């Protein structure tokens, strides 16, 4: 029992991201409403961001900012004392790009709503066939 | 169809759980992600760039190309939102609603009627009923300057504390959006017009790309800020720190303007007349 618990707790970040990724995929694949699909896409992005951030963590380490006074004294910096900054950098830009793509997705949703009067996929496909 | 989707998702979930046993455990200092290039960044950032915040130095210096094209992606998103939604032919609404501020009486003026322009006694309100919200307006008027100062602090202090261009730009854009929500869209557009916002989108990307090009005039590589020491009159290591600041300001301007452009167009479906 203890061994199972240890495995569960030591990889808890992966369980969280897998759960979020499945929820996001469920939204994108199965939901018929385009707003819900967009929300699912965002949950999927959150899962990827959580995965990247969590693999940057190190035990007994602090945030990746080197402590310093007013004057920068060049001392030797041990990499083990600071968490991995690289996933943070990649996800920092990814979060802002996610907001920008969300804006474009909402703009397209507004255009679809102006054209068809609905955001339900079934309804739109029916009208699309009728137009053809 | 629905059943197929659920089967695909469950299959993928099982696959991911199976794969995750090969991954390093949570907080493992010897994990592959943290053992190759990232230890170089952590150990050499002070002597290379004199920036204590490693995230900032990696973002704008070691991986400057990445961030530059991320900024271009955001710029493209703003432009495509304008192209998708903006209706350039002004559509006059059927009726306009005005409120007499001191009594709260609402006037409905049909098309062709005389509208009370240029008076302090009347204000135009949106077609959806909007109460006169003195508390919200006054609170936001007090909060917004401090939000903007905090945004500038986050941008300027991004070298030494958590922060930087992306975060500060988003906070600044949020302050403009807060203004647009608490007053109305027309007031916000009068303060920060569409042309200005579009110009700032392009200006931010231009500052970033221009700083990189400026380095090439001094026989350095594109985005190698140490060449800026000829202009700034400091040693090459400090010049890289200052170059990062210039680039972060460019990122902040672009991100702020894109957030504002996205809000203006999404809130009014491109008409930029009546919004939230």
Short mmCIF file of C-alpha atoms in Angstrom, two decimals:
data_model
loop_
_atom_site.label_atom_id
_atom_site.label_comp_id
_atom_site.label_asym_id
_atom_site.label_seq_id
_atom_site.Cartn_x
_atom_site.Cartn_y
_atom_site.Cartn_z
CA UNK A 1 0.00 0.00 0.00
CA UNK A 2 2.79 2.38 0.93
CA UNK A 3 4.65 1.60 -2.29
CA UNK A 4 1.56 2.45 -4.35
CA UNK A 5 1.08 5.71 -2.44
CA UNK A 6 4.73 6.66 -2.97
CA UNK A 7 4.39 6.12 -6.72
CA UNK A 8 1.14 8.09 -6.79
CA UNK A 9 2.56 11.03 -4.86
CA UNK A 10 5.95 11.15 -6.57
CA UNK A 11 4.33 11.55 -9.99
CA UNK A 12 1.35 13.67 -8.99
CA UNK A 13 2.19 16.36 -11.57
CA UNK A 14 1.78 13.83 -14.40
CA UNK A 15 -1.63 12.70 -13.12
CA UNK A 16 -2.81 16.31 -13.01
CA UNK A 17 -1.65 17.06 -16.54
CA UNK A 18 -3.05 13.81 -17.96
CA UNK A 19 -6.42 14.55 -16.35
CA UNK A 20 -6.46 18.10 -17.73
CA UNK A 21 -5.39 16.89 -21.17
CA UNK A 22 -8.20 14.31 -21.26
CA UNK A 23 -10.75 16.95 -20.21
CA UNK A 24 -9.45 19.30 -22.90
CA UNK A 25 -9.52 16.61 -25.59
CA UNK A 26 -13.06 15.69 -24.52
CA UNK A 27 -14.08 19.30 -25.05
CA UNK A 28 -12.40 19.60 -28.44
CA UNK A 29 -13.49 16.22 -29.84
CA UNK A 30 -16.95 15.57 -28.45
CA UNK A 31 -18.64 18.87 -27.59
CA UNK A 32 -20.71 20.23 -30.47
CA UNK A 33 -20.75 23.88 -29.45
CA UNK A 34 -17.88 25.97 -30.79
CA UNK A 35 -17.55 28.03 -27.58
CA UNK A 36 -17.13 24.78 -25.64
CA UNK A 37 -14.57 23.59 -28.18
CA UNK A 38 -12.58 26.81 -27.63
CA UNK A 39 -12.73 26.33 -23.85
CA UNK A 40 -11.56 22.71 -24.35
CA UNK A 41 -8.64 23.97 -26.45
CA UNK A 42 -7.64 26.31 -23.64
CA UNK A 43 -7.80 23.52 -21.04
CA UNK A 44 -5.56 21.47 -23.36
CA UNK A 45 -3.08 24.36 -23.48
CA UNK A 46 -3.19 24.58 -19.68
CA UNK A 47 -2.32 20.87 -19.49
CA UNK A 48 0.74 21.36 -21.68
CA UNK A 49 1.81 24.42 -19.67
CA UNK A 50 1.43 22.49 -16.38
CA UNK A 51 3.48 19.61 -17.80
CA UNK A 52 6.33 21.89 -18.87
CA UNK A 53 6.40 23.89 -15.63
CA UNK A 54 6.32 20.76 -13.47
CA UNK A 55 9.33 19.13 -15.16
CA UNK A 56 11.34 22.25 -14.33
CA UNK A 57 10.92 21.74 -10.59
CA UNK A 58 13.82 20.64 -8.40
CA UNK A 59 13.69 19.64 -4.75
CA UNK A 60 15.54 22.01 -2.36
CA UNK A 61 15.70 24.71 -5.05
CA UNK A 62 14.32 28.22 -5.24
CA UNK A 63 12.98 30.46 -8.03
CA UNK A 64 15.47 31.14 -10.85
CA UNK A 65 16.52 34.60 -9.65
CA UNK A 66 20.04 34.86 -8.30
CA UNK A 67 20.03 36.64 -4.93
CA UNK A 68 22.09 39.80 -5.09
CA UNK A 69 22.60 43.13 -3.35
CA UNK A 70 22.80 46.53 -4.96
CA UNK A 71 26.14 45.68 -6.51
CA UNK A 72 26.42 42.45 -8.42
CA UNK A 73 29.10 40.37 -6.75
CA UNK A 74 30.27 37.56 -9.00
CA UNK A 75 30.11 34.43 -6.93
CA UNK A 76 29.91 30.87 -8.11
CA UNK A 77 26.31 29.88 -8.73
CA UNK A 78 25.35 26.25 -8.23
CA UNK A 79 22.76 25.04 -10.72
CA UNK A 80 21.19 22.72 -8.13
CA UNK A 81 20.08 25.70 -6.02
CA UNK A 82 17.77 27.14 -8.72
CA UNK A 83 14.91 25.48 -10.56
CA UNK A 84 15.18 25.01 -14.31
CA UNK A 85 14.40 28.38 -15.96
CA UNK A 86 13.97 27.01 -19.48
CA UNK A 87 10.39 25.62 -19.18
CA UNK A 88 9.36 28.88 -17.51
CA UNK A 89 10.68 30.89 -20.47
CA UNK A 90 8.96 28.68 -23.02
CA UNK A 91 5.64 28.74 -21.17
CA UNK A 92 5.81 32.48 -20.45
CA UNK A 93 5.58 33.18 -24.16
CA UNK A 94 3.13 30.30 -24.69
CA UNK A 95 0.65 31.79 -22.19
CA UNK A 96 0.56 35.13 -23.97
CA UNK A 97 0.33 33.46 -27.37
CA UNK A 98 -2.54 31.35 -25.97
CA UNK A 99 -4.40 34.56 -25.12
CA UNK A 100 -3.75 35.92 -28.62
CA UNK A 101 -4.94 32.72 -30.31
CA UNK A 102 -7.99 32.74 -28.02
CA UNK A 103 -8.74 36.21 -29.36
CA UNK A 104 -8.53 35.02 -32.96
CA UNK A 105 -10.68 31.97 -32.15
CA UNK A 106 -13.34 34.19 -30.57
CA UNK A 107 -13.21 36.52 -33.59
CA UNK A 108 -13.86 33.57 -35.90
CA UNK A 109 -16.69 32.41 -33.59
CA UNK A 110 -18.27 35.89 -33.82
CA UNK A 111 -18.04 35.76 -37.63
CA UNK A 112 -19.64 32.29 -37.69
CA UNK A 113 -22.41 33.52 -35.43
CA UNK A 114 -23.03 36.51 -37.71
CA UNK A 115 -23.18 34.22 -40.74
CA UNK A 116 -25.26 31.32 -39.39
CA UNK A 117 -26.91 32.72 -36.27
CA UNK A 118 -25.72 29.81 -34.14
CA UNK A 119 -22.58 28.19 -32.79
CA UNK A 120 -23.91 24.61 -32.72
CA UNK A 121 -21.95 22.42 -35.10
CA UNK A 122 -24.92 20.26 -36.22
CA UNK A 123 -27.02 23.32 -37.02
CA UNK A 124 -24.18 24.99 -38.95
CA UNK A 125 -23.44 21.84 -40.99
CA UNK A 126 -27.16 21.50 -41.88
CA UNK A 127 -27.31 25.09 -43.12
CA UNK A 128 -23.99 24.69 -44.88
CA UNK A 129 -25.40 21.72 -46.88
CA UNK A 130 -28.55 23.72 -47.67
CA UNK A 131 -26.47 26.63 -48.98
CA UNK A 132 -24.55 24.33 -51.28
CA UNK B 1 -19.23 9.13 -32.93
CA UNK B 2 -19.47 10.14 -29.30
CA UNK B 3 -18.46 6.66 -28.18
CA UNK B 4 -15.54 6.64 -30.59
CA UNK B 5 -14.32 9.94 -29.16
CA UNK B 6 -14.47 8.68 -25.58
CA UNK B 7 -12.57 5.52 -26.59
CA UNK B 8 -9.85 7.62 -28.28
CA UNK B 9 -9.54 9.85 -25.20
CA UNK B 10 -9.36 6.92 -22.77
CA UNK B 11 -6.80 5.19 -25.00
CA UNK B 12 -4.67 8.34 -25.07
CA UNK B 13 -4.99 8.73 -21.30
CA UNK B 14 -3.85 5.15 -20.71
CA UNK B 15 -0.94 5.67 -23.11
CA UNK B 16 0.11 8.85 -21.28
CA UNK B 17 -0.11 7.14 -17.88
CA UNK B 18 1.97 4.24 -19.23
CA UNK B 19 4.57 6.66 -20.62
CA UNK B 20 4.73 8.72 -17.43
CA UNK B 21 6.48 5.87 -15.58
CA UNK B 22 9.53 6.55 -17.76
CA UNK B 23 9.55 10.22 -16.75
CA UNK B 24 11.61 11.54 -13.82
CA UNK B 25 9.75 11.85 -10.51
CA UNK B 26 8.44 15.19 -9.28
CA UNK B 27 11.26 17.53 -8.22
CA UNK B 28 14.11 15.27 -9.36
CA UNK B 29 17.32 17.40 -9.46
CA UNK B 30 18.91 14.96 -11.95
CA UNK B 31 16.00 15.10 -14.42
CA UNK B 32 17.04 15.23 -18.10
CA UNK B 33 15.27 18.56 -18.60
CA UNK B 34 17.39 20.24 -15.93
CA UNK B 35 20.78 18.72 -16.59
CA UNK B 36 21.99 19.85 -20.00
CA UNK B 37 21.69 23.44 -21.20
CA UNK B 38 19.74 24.88 -18.27
CA UNK B 39 22.65 24.52 -15.83
CA UNK B 40 24.76 26.57 -18.26
CA UNK B 41 22.14 29.31 -18.20
CA UNK B 42 21.98 29.31 -14.40
CA UNK B 43 25.75 29.35 -13.87
CA UNK B 44 26.74 31.84 -16.59
CA UNK B 45 23.91 34.37 -16.67
CA UNK B 46 25.63 36.82 -14.30
CA UNK B 47 28.96 36.85 -16.09
CA UNK B 48 27.36 36.86 -19.57
CA UNK B 49 24.57 39.38 -19.13
CA UNK B 50 24.69 40.68 -15.51
CA UNK B 51 20.95 39.95 -15.23
CA UNK B 52 20.08 38.10 -11.98
CA UNK B 53 16.65 36.98 -13.22
CA UNK B 54 17.61 33.95 -15.29
CA UNK B 55 14.19 33.72 -16.94
CA UNK B 56 14.58 37.24 -18.35
CA UNK B 57 18.11 36.64 -19.60
CA UNK B 58 17.15 33.38 -21.30
CA UNK B 59 13.99 34.94 -22.71
CA UNK B 60 15.52 38.01 -24.30
CA UNK B 61 19.17 37.13 -24.78
CA UNK B 62 20.02 33.43 -25.06
CA UNK B 63 16.76 32.69 -26.86
CA UNK B 64 16.11 36.09 -28.38
CA UNK B 65 14.96 34.76 -31.75
CA UNK B 66 12.28 32.65 -30.08
CA UNK B 67 10.84 35.62 -28.21
CA UNK B 68 11.03 37.86 -31.26
CA UNK B 69 8.93 35.51 -33.32
CA UNK B 70 6.52 34.99 -30.40
CA UNK B 71 6.02 38.76 -30.47
CA UNK B 72 5.42 38.53 -34.22
CA UNK B 73 2.82 35.79 -33.56
CA UNK B 74 0.99 38.07 -31.12
CA UNK B 75 1.19 40.95 -33.62
CA UNK B 76 -0.24 38.68 -36.32
CA UNK B 77 -3.08 37.65 -34.00
CA UNK B 78 -3.99 41.30 -33.41
CA UNK B 79 -3.89 42.11 -37.13
CA UNK B 80 -5.96 39.06 -38.06
CA UNK B 81 -8.55 39.97 -35.43
CA UNK B 82 -8.90 43.41 -37.07
CA UNK B 83 -9.11 41.87 -40.54
CA UNK B 84 -11.71 39.31 -39.46
CA UNK B 85 -14.05 41.53 -37.50
CA UNK B 86 -13.61 45.23 -38.20
CA UNK B 87 -16.42 46.75 -40.25
CA UNK B 88 -14.95 49.83 -41.87
CA UNK B 89 -18.26 51.14 -43.18
CA UNK B 90 -19.85 52.91 -40.21
CA UNK B 91 -23.33 51.53 -39.57
CA UNK B 92 -25.49 54.13 -37.82
CA UNK B 93 -27.70 52.43 -35.24
CA UNK B 94 -31.48 52.83 -35.59
CA UNK B 95 -31.83 54.61 -32.29
CA UNK B 96 -29.38 56.21 -29.93
CA UNK B 97 -29.93 56.38 -26.20
CA UNK B 98 -28.92 59.39 -24.13
CA UNK B 99 -29.13 59.90 -20.39
CA UNK B 100 -29.64 63.21 -18.67
CA UNK B 101 -27.02 62.81 -15.97
CA UNK B 102 -28.53 64.86 -13.13
CA UNK B 103 -32.07 63.45 -13.37
CA UNK B 104 -31.40 60.01 -14.86
CA UNK B 105 -34.03 60.45 -17.60
CA UNK B 106 -33.25 58.37 -20.69
CA UNK B 107 -33.91 59.84 -24.14
CA UNK B 108 -34.43 57.60 -27.15
CA UNK B 109 -33.56 59.46 -30.34
CA UNK B 110 -34.61 57.94 -33.66
CA UNK B 111 -32.42 58.19 -36.73
CA UNK B 112 -32.52 61.74 -38.12
CA UNK B 113 -33.39 63.29 -34.75
CA UNK B 114 -31.32 66.01 -33.11
CA UNK B 115 -28.71 64.44 -30.83
CA UNK B 116 -27.35 66.38 -27.84
CA UNK B 117 -23.69 66.57 -28.86
CA UNK B 118 -21.01 68.46 -26.94
CA UNK B 119 -22.90 68.93 -23.71
CA UNK B 120 -21.90 67.93 -20.24
CA UNK B 121 -25.52 67.29 -19.22
CA UNK B 122 -26.16 64.29 -21.46
CA UNK B 123 -24.14 61.13 -21.96
CA UNK B 124 -24.67 58.52 -24.62
CA UNK B 125 -25.42 55.02 -23.28
CA UNK B 126 -25.46 51.63 -24.97
CA UNK B 127 -28.65 49.96 -26.19
CA UNK B 128 -28.53 47.39 -23.43
CA UNK B 129 -29.71 49.03 -20.20
CA UNK B 130 -26.78 50.33 -18.22
CA UNK B 131 -27.38 51.93 -14.82
CA UNK B 132 -25.53 55.04 -13.75
CA UNK B 133 -22.68 53.41 -11.84
CA UNK B 134 -20.96 56.12 -9.83
CA UNK B 135 -19.25 53.67 -7.46
CA UNK B 136 -17.77 51.50 -10.21
CA UNK B 137 -16.56 54.51 -12.20
CA UNK B 138 -14.98 56.27 -9.22
CA UNK B 139 -13.31 53.10 -7.95
CA UNK B 140 -11.87 52.27 -11.35
CA UNK B 141 -10.72 55.87 -11.83
CA UNK B 142 -8.77 55.53 -8.57
CA UNK B 143 -7.40 52.04 -9.28
CA UNK B 144 -6.33 52.38 -12.92
CA UNK B 145 -3.31 54.74 -12.38
CA UNK B 146 -1.90 52.37 -9.77
CA UNK B 147 -2.43 49.36 -12.05
CA UNK B 148 -0.53 51.20 -14.77
CA UNK B 149 2.32 52.19 -12.45
CA UNK B 150 2.55 48.58 -11.29
CA UNK B 151 2.68 47.48 -14.94
CA UNK B 152 5.56 49.88 -15.64
CA UNK B 153 7.32 48.59 -12.49
CA UNK B 154 6.92 44.98 -13.66
CA UNK B 155 8.42 45.90 -17.05
CA UNK B 156 11.30 48.01 -15.72
CA UNK B 157 12.18 45.72 -12.82
CA UNK B 158 12.01 42.52 -14.86
CA UNK B 159 15.78 42.06 -14.60
CA UNK B 160 15.84 41.77 -10.83
CA UNK B 161 12.47 40.35 -9.80
CA UNK B 162 9.75 38.25 -11.41
CA UNK B 163 8.42 40.23 -14.32
CA UNK B 164 9.24 41.40 -17.79
CA UNK B 165 7.72 42.59 -21.01
CA UNK B 166 4.98 40.02 -21.49
CA UNK B 167 3.63 40.25 -17.94
CA UNK B 168 3.86 44.03 -17.71
CA UNK B 169 2.30 44.47 -21.15
CA UNK B 170 -0.64 42.27 -20.21
CA UNK B 171 -1.18 44.20 -16.94
CA UNK B 172 -1.08 47.51 -18.83
CA UNK B 173 -3.51 46.20 -21.45
CA UNK B 174 -5.78 44.99 -18.64
CA UNK B 175 -5.85 48.52 -17.18
CA UNK B 176 -7.07 49.92 -20.52
CA UNK B 177 -9.67 47.14 -20.74
CA UNK B 178 -10.77 47.91 -17.16
CA UNK B 179 -11.26 51.54 -18.21
CA UNK B 180 -13.31 50.43 -21.23
CA UNK B 181 -15.50 48.19 -19.05
CA UNK B 182 -16.07 50.67 -16.22
CA UNK B 183 -16.84 53.64 -18.51
CA UNK B 184 -17.81 52.56 -22.01
CA UNK B 185 -16.11 51.55 -25.22
CA UNK B 186 -16.49 54.97 -26.88
CA UNK B 187 -14.75 56.77 -23.98
CA UNK B 188 -11.88 54.29 -24.10
CA UNK B 189 -11.52 54.69 -27.87
CA UNK B 190 -11.47 58.47 -27.47
CA UNK B 191 -8.57 58.11 -25.01
CA UNK B 192 -6.67 55.43 -26.89
CA UNK B 193 -7.80 55.30 -30.48
CA UNK B 194 -7.75 52.40 -32.87
CA UNK B 195 -5.02 54.00 -34.97
CA UNK B 196 -2.79 54.50 -31.92
CA UNK B 197 -3.34 50.91 -30.77
CA UNK B 198 -2.55 49.55 -34.23
CA UNK B 199 0.53 51.76 -34.47
CA UNK B 200 1.76 50.57 -31.06
CA UNK B 201 1.33 46.91 -32.14
CA UNK B 202 3.72 47.52 -35.00
CA UNK B 203 6.02 49.78 -32.98
CA UNK B 204 6.68 47.09 -30.38
CA UNK B 205 7.74 44.54 -32.99
CA UNK B 206 9.79 47.26 -34.72
CA UNK B 207 11.66 48.10 -31.50
CA UNK B 208 12.54 44.43 -31.00
CA UNK B 209 13.62 43.78 -34.59
CA UNK B 210 15.30 47.20 -34.83
CA UNK B 211 17.44 46.54 -31.74
CA UNK B 212 18.59 43.31 -33.34
CA UNK B 213 19.36 45.07 -36.62
CA UNK B 214 21.22 47.86 -34.79
CA UNK B 215 23.67 45.28 -33.46
CA UNK B 216 24.50 44.28 -37.04
CA UNK B 217 25.74 47.81 -37.78
CA UNK B 218 28.52 47.23 -35.23
CA UNK B 219 29.78 43.98 -36.79
CA UNK B 220 27.96 41.73 -34.34
CA UNK B 221 25.37 39.05 -34.92
CA UNK B 222 21.67 39.83 -35.06
CA UNK B 223 20.36 40.34 -31.49
CA UNK B 224 23.87 40.28 -29.97
CA UNK B 225 23.33 43.20 -27.61
CA UNK B 226 26.97 43.44 -26.51
CA UNK B 227 27.53 45.52 -29.68
CA UNK B 228 25.30 48.22 -28.16
CA UNK B 229 28.19 49.13 -25.82
CA UNK B 230 29.41 51.50 -28.58
CA UNK B 231 26.17 53.51 -28.31
CA UNK B 232 25.46 53.23 -24.61
CA UNK B 233 29.04 53.78 -23.45
CA UNK B 234 29.15 50.85 -21.03
CA UNK B 235 31.04 47.58 -21.00
CA UNK B 236 29.68 44.79 -23.24
CA UNK B 237 28.20 42.78 -20.34
CA UNK B 238 26.13 45.72 -19.07
CA UNK B 239 25.20 46.52 -22.66
CA UNK B 240 23.55 43.13 -22.94
CA UNK B 241 21.53 43.89 -19.80
CA UNK B 242 20.43 47.24 -21.26
CA UNK B 243 19.68 45.63 -24.61
CA UNK B 244 17.37 43.18 -22.82
CA UNK B 245 15.53 46.12 -21.23
CA UNK B 246 15.00 47.81 -24.62
CA UNK B 247 13.71 44.58 -26.10
CA UNK B 248 11.39 43.99 -23.13
CA UNK B 249 9.91 47.48 -23.60
CA UNK B 250 9.22 46.59 -27.24
CA UNK B 251 7.52 43.35 -26.20
CA UNK B 252 5.46 45.18 -23.57
CA UNK B 253 4.22 47.80 -26.07
CA UNK B 254 3.26 45.14 -28.61
CA UNK B 255 1.48 42.92 -26.06
CA UNK B 256 -0.38 45.88 -24.50
CA UNK B 257 -1.59 47.16 -27.86
CA UNK B 258 -2.66 43.70 -29.05
CA UNK B 259 -4.69 43.11 -25.86
CA UNK B 260 -6.46 46.44 -26.39
CA UNK B 261 -7.09 45.76 -30.10
CA UNK B 262 -8.49 42.30 -29.30
CA UNK B 263 -10.83 43.75 -26.67
CA UNK B 264 -12.06 46.64 -28.85
CA UNK B 265 -12.92 44.31 -31.72
CA UNK B 266 -14.29 41.38 -29.73
CA UNK B 267 -16.45 43.45 -27.37
CA UNK B 268 -18.21 45.31 -30.18
CA UNK B 269 -18.04 42.60 -32.90
CA UNK B 270 -15.88 44.97 -34.98
CA UNK B 271 -18.25 47.97 -35.01
CA UNK B 272 -16.36 49.76 -32.21
CA UNK B 273 -19.51 51.70 -31.39
CA UNK B 274 -21.40 49.95 -28.62
CA UNK B 275 -19.62 47.38 -26.52
CA UNK B 276 -19.60 45.90 -23.06
#
